[in-house]
Structures are given as structure tokens and as C-alpha cells.
XYZ file of C-alpha atoms in Angstrom:
694
model
C -20.256 -1.057 -6.092
C -18.002 -3.856 -4.929
C -16.950 -6.176 -2.187
C -13.217 -5.862 -1.927
C -12.265 -9.018 -0.091
C -14.089 -12.098 1.157
C -11.596 -14.329 2.879
C -8.013 -15.551 2.507
C -9.240 -18.579 0.580
C -10.722 -16.512 -2.220
C -7.500 -16.124 -4.196
C -5.650 -18.295 -6.654
C -4.123 -21.599 -5.617
C -0.910 -22.172 -7.585
C 1.119 -25.355 -7.358
C 4.886 -25.530 -7.038
C 5.650 -27.202 -10.369
C 9.321 -26.534 -11.113
C 10.637 -30.050 -10.529
C 7.723 -31.756 -12.255
C 7.983 -29.378 -15.231
C 11.641 -30.333 -15.795
C 10.816 -34.065 -15.604
C 7.873 -33.605 -17.976
C 9.894 -31.639 -20.530
C 12.700 -34.215 -20.504
C 10.248 -37.107 -20.967
C 8.278 -35.295 -23.650
C 11.447 -34.421 -25.551
C 12.574 -38.056 -25.542
C 9.174 -39.236 -26.818
C 9.201 -36.568 -29.519
C 12.715 -37.607 -30.623
C 11.790 -41.301 -30.923
C 8.461 -40.532 -32.612
C 10.148 -38.118 -35.038
C 12.433 -40.876 -36.360
C 9.450 -43.151 -37.012
C 7.503 -40.369 -38.754
C 10.421 -39.663 -41.116
C 10.707 -43.387 -41.984
C 6.961 -43.564 -42.666
C 7.036 -40.513 -44.988
C 9.915 -42.010 -47.021
C 7.872 -45.177 -47.668
C 4.622 -43.291 -48.564
C 5.804 -40.274 -50.532
C 2.721 -39.959 -52.800
C 0.180 -40.241 -49.971
C 2.150 -37.860 -47.791
C 2.354 -35.328 -50.637
C -1.400 -35.469 -51.250
C -2.143 -35.092 -47.556
C 0.219 -32.135 -47.314
C -1.444 -30.502 -50.352
C -4.900 -30.925 -48.788
C -3.627 -29.549 -45.483
C -2.179 -26.473 -47.194
C -5.383 -25.887 -49.183
C -7.481 -26.193 -46.029
C -5.179 -23.748 -44.225
C -5.501 -21.222 -47.076
C -9.311 -21.458 -46.907
C -9.297 -20.962 -43.143
C -6.969 -17.985 -43.433
C -9.124 -16.477 -46.186
C -12.242 -16.862 -44.058
C -10.567 -15.333 -41.019
C -9.281 -12.437 -43.120
C -12.717 -11.744 -44.590
C -13.655 -8.182 -43.765
C -17.123 -7.084 -42.785
C -18.947 -4.678 -45.079
C -20.874 -3.281 -42.112
C -20.088 0.440 -41.914
C -22.892 1.786 -39.729
C -21.686 3.012 -36.329
C -23.630 2.016 -33.204
C -21.976 3.481 -30.097
C -23.076 2.653 -26.542
C -21.675 4.404 -23.471
C -22.273 2.729 -20.122
C -22.117 5.065 -17.101
C -22.409 3.027 -13.920
C -24.674 4.568 -11.277
C -25.852 7.666 -13.165
C -28.992 8.777 -11.344
C -31.977 10.746 -12.686
C -32.327 12.330 -9.241
C -29.064 14.165 -9.848
C -29.019 14.417 -13.634
C -32.397 16.040 -14.148
C -31.776 19.067 -11.864
C -28.269 19.478 -13.304
C -29.638 19.506 -16.858
C -32.253 22.085 -15.892
C -29.445 24.256 -14.520
C -27.449 23.908 -17.752
C -24.617 21.949 -16.105
C -24.729 18.969 -18.488
C -24.848 20.541 -21.958
C -24.042 17.420 -23.978
C -26.633 15.251 -22.250
C -29.177 18.056 -22.747
C -28.304 18.289 -26.435
C -28.590 14.535 -26.905
C -32.001 14.583 -25.212
C -33.162 17.348 -27.579
C -31.853 15.507 -30.638
C -33.469 12.216 -29.685
C -34.851 10.902 -26.409
C -34.322 10.733 -22.675
C -36.095 8.404 -20.231
C -35.670 6.808 -16.865
C -34.494 3.245 -17.373
C -35.928 0.413 -15.264
C -33.174 -1.585 -13.607
C -33.077 -5.226 -12.605
C -34.315 -6.846 -9.438
C -31.944 -6.920 -7.573
C -30.614 -3.482 -8.479
C -26.983 -4.599 -8.350
C -24.319 -3.729 -10.903
C -23.403 -7.288 -11.998
C -27.077 -8.242 -12.242
C -27.933 -5.151 -14.274
C -24.961 -5.326 -16.635
C -25.680 -9.018 -17.211
C -29.191 -8.012 -18.302
C -27.734 -5.305 -20.547
C -25.339 -7.738 -22.207
C -27.775 -10.616 -22.713
C -31.187 -8.975 -23.014
C -32.357 -11.445 -20.390
C -33.262 -11.368 -16.718
C -31.308 -13.179 -13.957
C -33.181 -16.468 -14.282
C -31.837 -16.814 -17.817
C -28.319 -15.364 -17.485
C -27.515 -16.809 -14.050
C -26.414 -13.633 -12.204
C -28.499 -12.977 -9.063
C -26.267 -11.199 -6.526
C -22.689 -10.115 -5.895
C -22.377 -13.092 -3.546
C -23.384 -16.679 -4.220
C -23.263 -19.778 -2.056
C -22.750 -23.487 -2.599
C -25.769 -25.136 -0.919
C -23.841 -28.370 -0.392
C -21.102 -26.659 1.608
C -22.578 -23.233 2.531
C -19.339 -21.678 1.218
C -19.518 -18.189 -0.308
C -17.925 -16.787 -3.445
C -18.206 -13.783 -5.744
C -20.358 -13.892 -8.870
C -18.067 -11.491 -10.766
C -15.568 -14.203 -11.628
C -15.466 -17.973 -11.534
C -12.090 -19.629 -10.927
C -12.471 -23.423 -10.659
C -9.006 -24.900 -10.316
C -7.535 -21.377 -10.564
C -8.580 -21.137 -14.203
C -11.111 -18.427 -15.113
C -14.452 -19.532 -16.521
C -17.160 -17.407 -18.150
C -19.806 -16.318 -15.627
C -22.577 -15.250 -18.022
C -24.761 -18.251 -18.798
C -26.513 -16.678 -21.775
C -25.236 -15.427 -25.116
C -24.161 -11.774 -25.039
C -24.695 -8.942 -27.511
C -21.185 -9.189 -28.947
C -21.586 -12.910 -29.605
C -24.666 -12.297 -31.761
C -22.887 -9.528 -33.681
C -19.711 -11.579 -34.076
C -21.612 -14.451 -35.651
C -23.135 -11.943 -38.066
C -19.641 -10.615 -38.918
C -20.421 -7.204 -37.421
C -17.220 -5.729 -35.936
C -17.503 -5.237 -32.174
C -15.273 -3.275 -29.806
C -16.120 -3.926 -26.133
C -14.164 -1.922 -23.568
C -14.333 -2.784 -19.846
C -17.859 -4.195 -19.844
C -18.570 -5.916 -16.507
C -18.631 -9.721 -16.382
C -16.298 -10.167 -19.361
C -13.514 -12.033 -17.561
C -12.286 -14.171 -19.158
C -12.869 -12.363 -22.463
C -15.074 -13.885 -25.152
C -13.625 -14.645 -28.578
C -15.369 -12.110 -30.772
C -15.228 -10.589 -34.235
C -13.404 -7.528 -33.003
C -11.659 -6.578 -29.773
C -12.545 -6.927 -26.103
C -10.860 -5.608 -22.955
C -12.247 -7.286 -19.833
C -13.821 -5.168 -17.091
C -15.481 -5.686 -13.694
C -14.575 -9.187 -12.616
C -10.862 -9.093 -13.485
C -9.171 -9.885 -10.155
C -5.897 -8.621 -8.787
C -2.850 -10.877 -8.771
C -4.036 -12.481 -5.498
C -7.281 -13.563 -7.133
C -9.421 -11.133 -5.101
C -11.388 -8.093 -6.246
C -8.779 -5.780 -4.729
C -6.546 -6.402 -1.703
C -4.189 -3.599 -0.700
C -1.144 -3.945 1.574
C -0.455 -1.470 4.360
C 2.607 -1.163 6.600
C 2.379 0.942 9.730
C 4.303 1.466 12.944
C 1.038 2.263 14.771
C -0.465 -0.400 17.041
C -3.091 -2.368 15.127
C -6.733 -2.124 16.255
C -8.569 -5.222 17.434
C -10.981 -4.977 14.505
C -9.345 -6.566 11.490
C -9.293 -4.763 8.141
C -11.333 -6.697 5.604
C -10.116 -4.861 2.518
C -6.406 -5.395 2.845
C -3.396 -6.998 4.481
C -2.155 -4.720 7.270
C 1.166 -5.271 9.021
C 2.669 -3.541 12.030
C 6.410 -2.866 11.694
C 9.036 -1.307 13.889
C 9.990 2.030 12.394
C 13.674 2.422 11.570
C 15.837 4.164 8.990
C 16.096 0.933 7.048
C 13.279 -1.652 6.820
C 12.858 -4.879 4.874
C 9.234 -5.368 3.845
C 7.430 -7.644 1.398
C 5.181 -7.396 -1.637
C 2.491 -10.043 -1.208
C 1.826 -12.315 -4.174
C -0.424 -15.266 -5.076
C -0.787 -18.208 -2.746
C 0.971 -21.463 -3.580
C 1.187 -24.959 -2.163
C 4.522 -25.176 -0.382
C 6.653 -28.296 -0.088
C 4.745 -29.584 2.960
C 1.321 -29.088 1.364
C 0.348 -25.862 3.119
C -0.828 -22.677 1.446
C 1.329 -19.571 1.662
C 1.677 -16.283 -0.189
C 4.613 -15.757 -2.503
C 6.649 -12.728 -1.444
C 9.060 -10.307 -3.048
C 11.190 -8.440 -0.468
C 11.840 -4.729 -0.888
C 14.063 -2.349 1.029
C 12.780 0.927 2.475
C 15.224 3.659 3.542
C 13.918 6.781 5.264
C 15.789 9.640 3.580
C 14.021 12.609 5.121
C 11.034 13.720 7.129
C 8.663 13.199 4.181
C 10.650 11.004 1.789
C 11.981 7.477 1.442
C 13.692 5.256 -1.104
C 12.433 1.878 -2.252
C 14.634 -0.803 -3.821
C 13.700 -4.225 -5.186
C 14.310 -6.356 -8.284
C 16.667 -3.774 -9.794
C 14.290 -0.857 -9.224
C 15.377 2.141 -7.163
C 13.128 5.179 -6.714
C 12.238 7.954 -4.298
C 8.755 8.298 -2.841
C 7.427 11.535 -1.385
C 4.652 11.927 1.145
C 1.217 12.299 -0.448
C 2.409 11.517 -3.989
C 1.579 8.353 -5.939
C 4.613 6.505 -7.278
C 3.267 5.756 -10.733
C 3.314 2.194 -12.069
C 6.055 -0.150 -10.876
C 6.749 -3.718 -12.048
C 7.037 -6.818 -9.922
C 7.760 -10.428 -10.867
C 6.888 -13.439 -8.732
C 8.825 -16.566 -9.672
C 7.073 -19.944 -9.702
C 9.692 -22.398 -10.885
C 10.020 -21.833 -14.620
C 6.889 -19.665 -14.650
C 6.966 -15.918 -14.038
C 3.920 -14.053 -12.733
C 4.131 -10.380 -13.597
C 2.210 -7.551 -11.996
C 2.090 -3.777 -11.772
C 1.447 -1.743 -8.644
C 1.658 1.716 -7.116
C 3.062 2.954 -3.794
C 1.714 5.819 -1.702
C 3.565 7.237 1.306
C 0.989 8.366 3.862
C 3.578 9.637 6.343
C 6.968 8.957 7.893
C 6.459 11.018 11.058
C 5.401 10.527 13.795
C 4.479 7.063 12.492
C 5.539 5.236 9.378
C 2.599 4.478 7.058
C 3.051 3.030 3.574
C 0.182 1.980 1.299
C 0.685 -0.480 -1.570
C -2.068 -0.826 -4.127
C -3.593 -4.155 -5.123
C -1.170 -5.700 -7.599
C -2.779 -5.639 -11.054
C -2.050 -8.071 -13.847
C 0.594 -6.606 -16.130
C -1.310 -5.960 -19.396
C 1.864 -6.733 -21.349
C 1.952 -10.252 -19.958
C -1.093 -11.079 -17.804
C -1.278 -14.357 -15.907
C -4.656 -15.028 -17.555
C -6.112 -13.500 -20.734
C -7.757 -10.145 -20.030
C -8.389 -9.234 -23.649
C -9.258 -10.663 -27.019
C -7.178 -11.049 -29.052
C -4.710 -12.011 -26.338
C -2.196 -9.384 -27.438
C -4.736 -6.557 -27.424
C -4.049 -5.612 -23.776
C -0.355 -5.268 -24.656
C -1.139 -3.300 -27.824
C -2.996 -0.702 -25.758
C 0.097 -0.125 -23.621
C 1.989 1.073 -26.692
C -0.563 3.811 -27.314
C -1.907 4.776 -23.868
C 0.780 3.572 -21.446
C 0.303 1.216 -18.504
C -3.223 1.151 -17.087
C -5.317 -0.454 -14.356
C -6.367 -3.955 -15.360
C -8.209 -4.825 -12.142
C -11.929 -4.707 -12.866
C -12.714 -2.530 -9.843
C -9.707 -0.188 -9.763
C -10.631 2.411 -7.116
C -9.617 1.246 -3.636
C -12.670 2.202 -1.584
C -11.838 -0.129 1.303
C -8.599 1.712 1.954
C -10.762 4.826 2.449
C -13.367 2.992 4.546
C -10.640 1.738 6.854
C -8.842 5.102 6.947
C -5.651 3.883 5.328
C -5.945 6.457 2.531
C -7.423 9.962 2.448
C -10.143 11.288 0.183
C -7.519 13.404 -1.596
C -5.546 10.278 -2.480
C -8.700 8.618 -3.801
C -9.654 11.609 -5.952
C -6.171 11.728 -7.465
C -6.323 8.008 -8.203
C -9.756 8.481 -9.806
C -8.363 11.214 -12.068
C -5.546 8.935 -13.229
C -7.937 6.071 -13.960
C -10.210 8.484 -15.829
C -7.291 9.607 -18.016
C -6.495 5.971 -18.802
C -10.101 5.217 -19.760
C -10.434 8.337 -21.921
C -7.140 7.560 -23.678
C -8.388 4.078 -24.562
C -11.730 5.531 -25.682
C -10.025 8.084 -27.953
C -7.609 5.512 -29.377
C -10.418 3.135 -30.300
C -12.791 5.807 -31.614
C -10.079 7.124 -33.912
C -9.881 3.767 -35.688
C -13.570 2.794 -35.420
C -14.949 2.446 -38.958
C -18.252 0.759 -38.226
C -19.992 -1.857 -36.095
C -20.797 -2.001 -32.386
C -18.736 0.064 -29.952
C -19.293 -0.173 -26.191
C -17.261 1.620 -23.530
C -17.905 1.443 -19.794
C -17.150 4.095 -17.158
C -17.509 2.994 -13.524
C -15.872 5.859 -11.641
C -19.062 7.862 -11.104
C -20.576 4.938 -9.199
C -17.585 4.772 -6.854
C -17.391 8.535 -6.291
C -21.051 8.568 -5.249
C -20.493 5.655 -2.862
C -17.710 7.546 -1.081
C -18.727 11.233 -1.245
C -22.524 11.267 -0.816
C -22.214 11.989 2.905
C -20.904 15.453 2.021
C -24.221 16.350 0.357
C -26.635 14.671 2.816
C -27.151 16.644 6.054
C -29.017 13.686 7.605
C -26.179 11.219 7.074
C -24.411 10.171 10.337
C -21.026 11.165 8.843
C -22.125 14.484 7.343
C -19.501 17.212 7.861
C -20.896 20.713 7.726
C -17.532 22.402 7.190
C -16.040 19.836 4.833
C -13.800 20.937 1.940
C -15.694 22.368 -1.001
C -13.980 19.862 -3.317
C -15.585 17.003 -1.403
C -19.024 18.634 -1.422
C -18.785 19.205 -5.168
C -17.200 15.849 -6.017
C -20.351 14.128 -7.250
C -21.469 16.971 -9.520
C -17.876 17.328 -10.737
C -17.887 13.726 -11.886
C -21.276 14.036 -13.584
C -19.721 16.878 -15.553
C -16.779 14.630 -16.453
C -19.190 12.057 -17.846
C -20.821 14.863 -19.837
C -17.391 15.663 -21.291
C -16.983 12.019 -22.311
C -20.338 12.138 -24.076
C -19.268 15.312 -25.892
C -16.041 13.655 -27.124
C -18.101 10.868 -28.657
C -20.836 13.060 -30.129
C -18.357 15.141 -32.105
C -17.044 11.984 -33.817
C -20.428 10.669 -34.998
C -22.566 11.557 -37.996
C -26.325 11.925 -38.350
C -26.759 8.348 -39.602
C -24.902 6.852 -36.634
C -26.626 5.627 -33.484
C -25.609 6.787 -30.002
C -26.968 5.362 -26.750
C -25.816 6.524 -23.304
C -27.228 4.680 -20.305
C -26.755 3.762 -16.669
C -27.503 0.459 -14.999
C -29.280 1.954 -11.959
C -29.625 5.138 -9.964
C -28.275 6.142 -6.554
C -29.343 7.434 -3.163
C -28.227 7.889 0.428
C -27.296 4.990 2.714
C -27.769 6.061 6.363
C -28.791 2.927 8.250
C -27.378 -0.608 8.219
C -29.818 -3.548 8.402
C -28.605 -6.965 9.588
C -30.874 -9.529 7.913
C -29.445 -12.578 9.682
C -29.993 -10.825 13.004
C -33.633 -10.231 12.027
C -33.963 -13.920 11.080
C -32.424 -14.842 14.446
C -34.772 -12.620 16.439
C -37.777 -13.960 14.543
C -36.872 -17.588 15.147
C -35.750 -18.552 11.640
C -31.974 -18.724 12.257
C -30.288 -20.287 15.279
C -26.705 -19.997 16.487
C -24.781 -22.948 17.861
C -23.798 -21.337 21.167
C -26.624 -21.027 23.724
C -27.149 -17.480 24.961
C -24.811 -15.974 22.327
C -26.506 -13.579 19.905
C -23.564 -12.879 17.609
C -22.405 -15.140 14.769
C -19.212 -14.844 12.737
C -18.848 -14.338 8.994
C -19.189 -17.139 6.448
C -22.112 -18.643 8.425
C -19.563 -20.243 10.773
C -21.722 -20.142 13.931
C -25.053 -21.235 12.462
C -26.809 -24.245 14.013
C -28.100 -25.854 10.822
C -30.131 -28.450 12.684
C -32.456 -25.673 13.905
C -32.091 -23.018 11.165
C -34.887 -22.630 8.601
C -33.579 -19.576 6.694
C -30.332 -17.655 6.281
C -29.104 -14.588 4.383
C -26.041 -13.823 2.302
C -25.309 -11.090 -0.222
C -27.185 -7.808 -0.236
C -30.757 -8.995 0.192
C -30.786 -12.689 -0.705
C -32.520 -15.080 1.708
C -32.341 -18.844 1.291
C -34.528 -21.496 2.887
C -32.493 -24.288 4.506
C -34.214 -26.803 2.282
C -34.000 -30.583 2.489
C -32.349 -32.166 -0.535
C -30.732 -28.908 -1.628
C -28.782 -27.588 1.355
C -26.335 -30.000 2.945
C -28.099 -29.831 6.329
C -31.522 -28.765 5.117
C -34.480 -29.201 7.497
C -37.382 -27.565 5.615
C -39.364 -29.845 3.324
C -39.604 -28.742 -0.306
C -43.021 -27.834 -1.647
C -45.804 -26.542 0.602
C -43.708 -26.165 3.763
C -41.083 -24.130 1.925
C -43.676 -21.931 0.196
C -45.574 -21.248 3.448
C -42.323 -20.286 5.139
C -41.337 -17.943 2.292
C -44.693 -16.138 2.461
C -44.510 -15.883 6.250
C -41.015 -14.366 6.193
C -42.026 -12.003 3.379
C -45.058 -10.673 5.293
C -43.044 -10.106 8.459
C -40.161 -8.403 6.654
C -42.509 -5.834 5.152
C -43.574 -4.906 8.702
C -39.971 -4.413 9.891
C -39.740 -0.926 11.402
C -36.755 1.098 12.543
C -37.475 2.073 16.186
C -35.109 5.041 16.011
C -37.040 6.820 13.261
C -40.328 4.859 13.114
C -39.727 4.155 9.413
C -40.292 1.008 7.393
C -37.025 -0.706 6.572
C -38.284 -2.846 3.706
C -40.163 -1.537 0.672
C -41.091 -5.026 -0.533
C -39.939 -8.586 0.106
C -40.095 -10.617 -3.102
C -40.765 -14.325 -3.468
C -38.373 -16.033 -5.859
C -41.063 -17.087 -8.324
C -42.335 -13.492 -8.595
C -39.073 -12.063 -9.930
C -36.956 -14.994 -11.127
C -37.858 -17.409 -13.882
C -35.897 -19.357 -16.448
C -33.312 -22.101 -16.773
C -31.358 -21.078 -13.670
C -34.199 -20.267 -11.284
C -33.097 -23.159 -9.071
C -29.937 -21.155 -8.252
C -31.875 -18.020 -7.301
C -32.511 -16.793 -3.746
C -35.808 -17.984 -2.275
C -36.638 -14.417 -1.232
C -35.120 -11.067 -2.033
C -35.378 -7.967 0.155
C -36.086 -4.663 -1.600
C -35.051 -1.998 0.920
C -36.423 1.487 1.304
C -34.080 4.392 0.571
C -31.485 4.982 3.328
C -31.601 1.323 4.514
C -29.305 -1.348 3.100
C -28.184 -4.872 3.936
C -25.009 -4.731 5.999
C -21.545 -5.835 4.982
C -21.900 -8.471 7.715
C -25.066 -9.810 6.078
C -23.275 -10.022 2.721
C -20.706 -12.341 4.294
C -23.158 -14.420 6.311
C -22.524 -12.862 9.738
C -25.062 -12.241 12.468
C -24.320 -9.149 14.628
C -26.026 -8.605 17.966
C -27.837 -5.444 16.812
C -30.663 -5.319 14.274
C -30.151 -1.844 12.788
C -27.270 0.601 13.203
C -26.092 3.910 11.828
C -23.885 3.569 8.764
C -20.538 4.837 10.041
C -18.493 3.852 7.005
C -17.480 6.408 4.408
C -19.311 4.248 1.866
C -22.333 6.492 2.339
C -24.617 5.966 -0.652
C -25.796 3.007 -2.662
C -28.233 1.548 -5.162
C -29.056 -1.667 -3.293
C -32.614 -0.548 -2.661
C -35.890 -1.681 -4.155
C -35.417 -1.372 -7.946
C -38.500 0.802 -8.326
C -36.715 3.466 -6.227
C -33.416 3.605 -8.161
C -34.044 3.635 -11.929
C -31.184 4.357 -14.280
C -31.239 6.663 -17.305
C -31.107 6.325 -21.077
C -30.248 8.991 -23.662
C -30.246 8.321 -27.386
C -30.207 10.222 -30.666
C -33.245 8.206 -31.815
C -36.827 8.490 -30.645
C -37.784 5.880 -28.044
C -41.200 4.461 -28.905
C -41.628 2.139 -25.914
C -43.096 3.295 -22.610
C -41.057 2.452 -19.505
C -37.860 1.182 -21.163
C -35.707 -1.291 -19.228
C -32.056 -2.246 -19.272
C -32.805 -5.670 -20.811
C -34.301 -3.835 -23.834
C -30.869 -2.605 -24.956
C -29.518 -5.851 -26.438
C -32.467 -6.576 -28.779
C -32.651 -2.882 -29.701
C -29.021 -2.755 -30.788
C -29.399 -5.978 -32.766
C -32.494 -4.592 -34.499
C -30.602 -1.446 -35.501
C -27.832 -3.718 -36.813
C -30.324 -5.498 -39.077
C -31.617 -8.479 -37.108
C -35.248 -8.936 -38.173
C -38.185 -9.504 -35.837
C -38.344 -13.235 -36.516
C -34.731 -13.788 -35.561
C -34.963 -11.549 -32.499
C -37.936 -13.578 -31.313
C -35.939 -16.757 -31.806
C -33.335 -15.434 -29.353
C -35.899 -15.424 -26.527
C -35.046 -11.990 -25.164
C -36.890 -10.681 -22.115
C -36.432 -7.182 -23.519
C -38.182 -5.421 -26.376
C -37.044 -3.151 -29.189
C -37.137 0.569 -28.301
C -37.114 2.142 -31.785
C -39.770 0.277 -33.753
C -40.686 3.157 -36.067
C -37.051 3.902 -36.932
C -35.452 2.927 -40.218
C -32.757 0.317 -39.596
C -29.854 -1.055 -41.567
C -31.223 -3.620 -44.041
C -29.201 -6.818 -43.850
C -29.646 -10.471 -43.073
C -28.036 -11.643 -39.859
C -27.541 -15.393 -39.399
C -28.331 -16.550 -35.895
């Protein structure tokens, strides 16, 4: 699940440094030259001392190199497959019908259970719990969207870019950091929330959270000769052009400070020549290729120049049509894995190494462009083809790494199933507002088709493992239909908790722009998070901390649980949670004051996520994004399969980290010292006997 684009200010801010770089290099060179002469004179006068120091330096370097070259003796294989969004509601019937033979075989060999997910049941929150063995209050991930209480500005929790430099978002130690300290080799492929990558004893390729070259989670570009609708696309940059046989268009790059101090996007011009009814030619930066209607271009390079610095990306083109209107889609520009702007792997050259063996691949953490489908810029056929290509990339990386995996911890993440369910559920739900009775069979079968693909992945791994190896396959949460959109800020407005700054106007814009903070006691952002406008915390807070805040939280919670949908006479909210009931730990102060656990078919709106306040309270979901997992966590458990017997009742996703460490030889005393919220799942199993320094 993802939010493709927040606002134009979300991306990188790059400074125009060319002139200053030249001045700096000249000055530095002069200093180095003068200093070098003095150093040489000093060494001539103190030959014995310099020789001893050099000998010590060389000896120290040899020791460091020997330590770094030390190889682990750990040969046991512990393999974990993460399948985002795999739901027991779909899996269990498919297994009974014999459609998932490898999952069925793994269940028979070991165990299968429904896996409790986090509260909230959001992908970043759940995968943070998986990685750390701790709940949100300890790892700091509470929602897709977070706000700065001093400014009310919103940002994504998937990546943190202060000063345009990525910073680790997980605030607790992760599984691979424990294993690295114990010299257990770890291979971590595409795990969410790993941008920038951690330095580990092994290899890591960053996953969900890696932005595109603009610094967003995926912004496409679309050129069309059609008149643009009044409603602005929120997932991309859409431009109207005058159709002609020859057109000069632009590839949109990162934003920079121009010479007069204003922000603007870097651009690379490209030439488009219409060569036929369904074909065109594209030329730029020495590249010249033909593009046919309905066919992806394959990867193309682009370089944005920033003075002496070059920013390299890769992208794909897709010609929607040339007649009667011209429509050209350009994918979000991914970092070039051969030379990314920021590290996306550890070691730094690992992303480039993969290119040699598997070819170019998507580096953006959320590679499928769902917003282009939502906004009808791309068709479902185009999305399915793109999904197949991404799947081939992921499987190629999986195979390459498994073939050289000799022992340790191996984790590989697959997120495509989650996205396919988001976009194709409406074809299997007759009650969904966008259900199409006579839709193509491929669309109706898409979800089951992709469950079968995940079964094939499991089979590829199972055939490579022995009886003594450990295999765990799990999902972070389940899935279900999303039919009705709930506007939480509108509910707060109608119940007197949120006020707008224009009298008589019931609609407020995104990013909380129209909120009257002097009269607002509560506001919502994200996919269920409600914050009290608290004195001393929020910039314009009016609610006193302590008793007044707690009374208000309980009042809002009680009323939310009575919220009914007049169209169907159904309860919208399953349970409204007080912060202290679900969040505890070092970072509880950053948590929402309340969190809304929705009933199946109801979900917080996209407008709510961005702090908007529509006029309506509840509406039909008319976007192709037709299913979700942002419901009460008790209603959307994930799954876990393993070739060992699970001894714990009601396993949870935060049990995985301590369980893997126990299998790897971490004893009970040291696991307890880590302060995990999770528990070990295989207590009666024999584990690898070894001491693991923590």
C-alpha cells in the first residue's frame, strides 16, 4: 500500500554548487600544496619517529584488514520470505482446492497459523515490527504519514531526508544488526524501511522507502493533447501539449535552487517525432529509439547535470496512443543502480553488482505505479505487464543470491501481491461500486494468479533447502474489500472538534491549510490517526494537557464507535483506540492520541491522509484502488508458514525477530536483554548451539 505523492515540496532540494565547488577545490589544492611541503620537511628532521609511526600504522591496518576478512563459521541456513498482503481469507480456500501446493506442503511439514498484525495494520508499521521485534512505541513507526506538531507540516514515514540526505527511519535495532554483531552472515533483499541501508555483515538491497529521483514515492509524467480536467492528478505531473508531428518535451528531474533563490525542477529535453499511426521516435542525450503503442520501452538512461555533479536515473516510456489524441506516459525516474545519487545497498557497490547478473531493475521502493491506474493514465493491461517485469527482476535477484547462499540469515521481500489486490479486488466483489460483471477473465483471476506466483516462489526456495535448514514464509497483514470512503476530518468538523477558518464553508483543503487552530481541538492525518491540538505540543494548541486531553480523547472515542453509515445502516468504526492502550515505549510521545480501527469495507479517505476536510462524511469508493488492509487489525491478520512446529498460541509479527535469533543461537538471557515485545515461537525445537555477543 502506498501514497504516491504528497506535495511539490516533498522532493529533494539540491543547491547549484558549480561555482563554489571550483573555488573550494582551488583553495583546498593550494592549502594541500603548502601543507605538503611542511610535512616533507618535518619527516626529514624526524626520520626515526616517522618510521616507527608508519610501522605502527601498517600493523594496525593489517589487524583491521584481518578482522574484516574474518569469515563466519555459521553454516545453518535460516530463510525468511516476506509476502506483503497475503491473506488467510484467500489462501485457506485456495489450499483446500489444491491451488497452492507448495504452501500446503510446507504446512504439512511444519506449521501454519494466522499471524496477528500490528495496530495500525499498515505495511510500514508491520514490517518495522517484523524487523525489530518491537511495537510502534519502541521502533517509532506509527503511520504512513507523520506531522510536525510545531508546524503542522506532513511527511512520509517511509524515508527521512533532512537536508536532502537520507537518515535511518527505524529507531530500534533490527534483526540484521543483531546477527551482524554476532558475525552471522545476513542477506536482506528489499525489506521495507531499509533506506538508507544499514552497514551489516553481509549484503542489503534497500526496499520500500527508496524514493524516485524527485525524492517522492513515485511521480510519473504524462503528456497529453486532451484538455486537462479541473481535478488535479495527485500521483503525477500531467502536461497538456499541442499535438504535432514533432514535439519538444521534457524529462522532469530533481528540484534545485536557481540563481535567484527559487526552487525549480531540472529538465532534460527530448524530441518526439510521430512516425505512424501507432509509433513514434524519441531522441535525447544520444539515445534514439522507436516506441510502439501499448509496448513498454524497456529501461532508458537519463543524466541530469548539476555543475560538476551528475545525477543518473533510469526510466521507461509507454505510448498510450497517438490518435485521436497524443498520450505519452513516462515512469517515475528510478535511481540508476550502477550509480545511485544516494546509497541504496550495502556494500555500496552491491546494487551495481546485481546489474551484471540480473540486468537493470527497479530501485524505487514502491515500483508499481498504481496512481497512474487510479487516474486513468495507464490501463490495467499495462500495469499487469509492468508487474510481470518487476516479478522477473525480483526472482532473478532471489535466484542469484540463493545460488551463493552458504549459511546465515536470508530475507527476501515480495510486495507485488499487495498491489495487485489493491487494484483488482473490485473484479471479485459484486458489491463494490466499480464491480464489472463482464470484465475480462484475466482481471477476475488476477489475484488468484498472483497467489499462485507466490507459491511458485516458495517452491523455488524449498527445493534449495535441506531438512536441517529453517524456512519461514509470512505476510504482514491480510486484505479485504474497500467500498466506502470515510472522511475523519469531516466527522470531527460535524461533531464540533475541528473548525475551518472560513465561516459557512464546510470544505477544507489538503495539508490542513484551512483549519482554524484557535477553535480546533482535534484533527486527523494519515489513515486513522487523530491528534489532540494540545497546548505546549502543537504550535497553536488550545487543549490543556492532562485531564482535559484525556476526557476529550475518551469522548471522541465513544462517539466514533457510534458512527453509522446512513446508506447501509452499518457501523463504520470497529473500535477507536486511545493512545495509551496500544502505544507504549520510548517514542509514545510521537504517537497519535487516538487511532481509528475501521470495519471491513470502510477506510480513511485519501483526503484524510493529507489533512483535507471534504464536505461529505462518507462516499462510495470510486477509485480503482478497491481493497485494503487499513481496517481494525483483528479483522486482517496475516499468515505464517514454517517447516518447524509453532508452539505459541496466537503468534504475532513481532515474534519473528526473537524467534530467528533464538534459532541462530541467541540464548534466553540475551534475548530478554534485548527487550523484545515478541516471544519465541519454537521453544521445544533444537537450535544451533553458539554464543552470540549482544
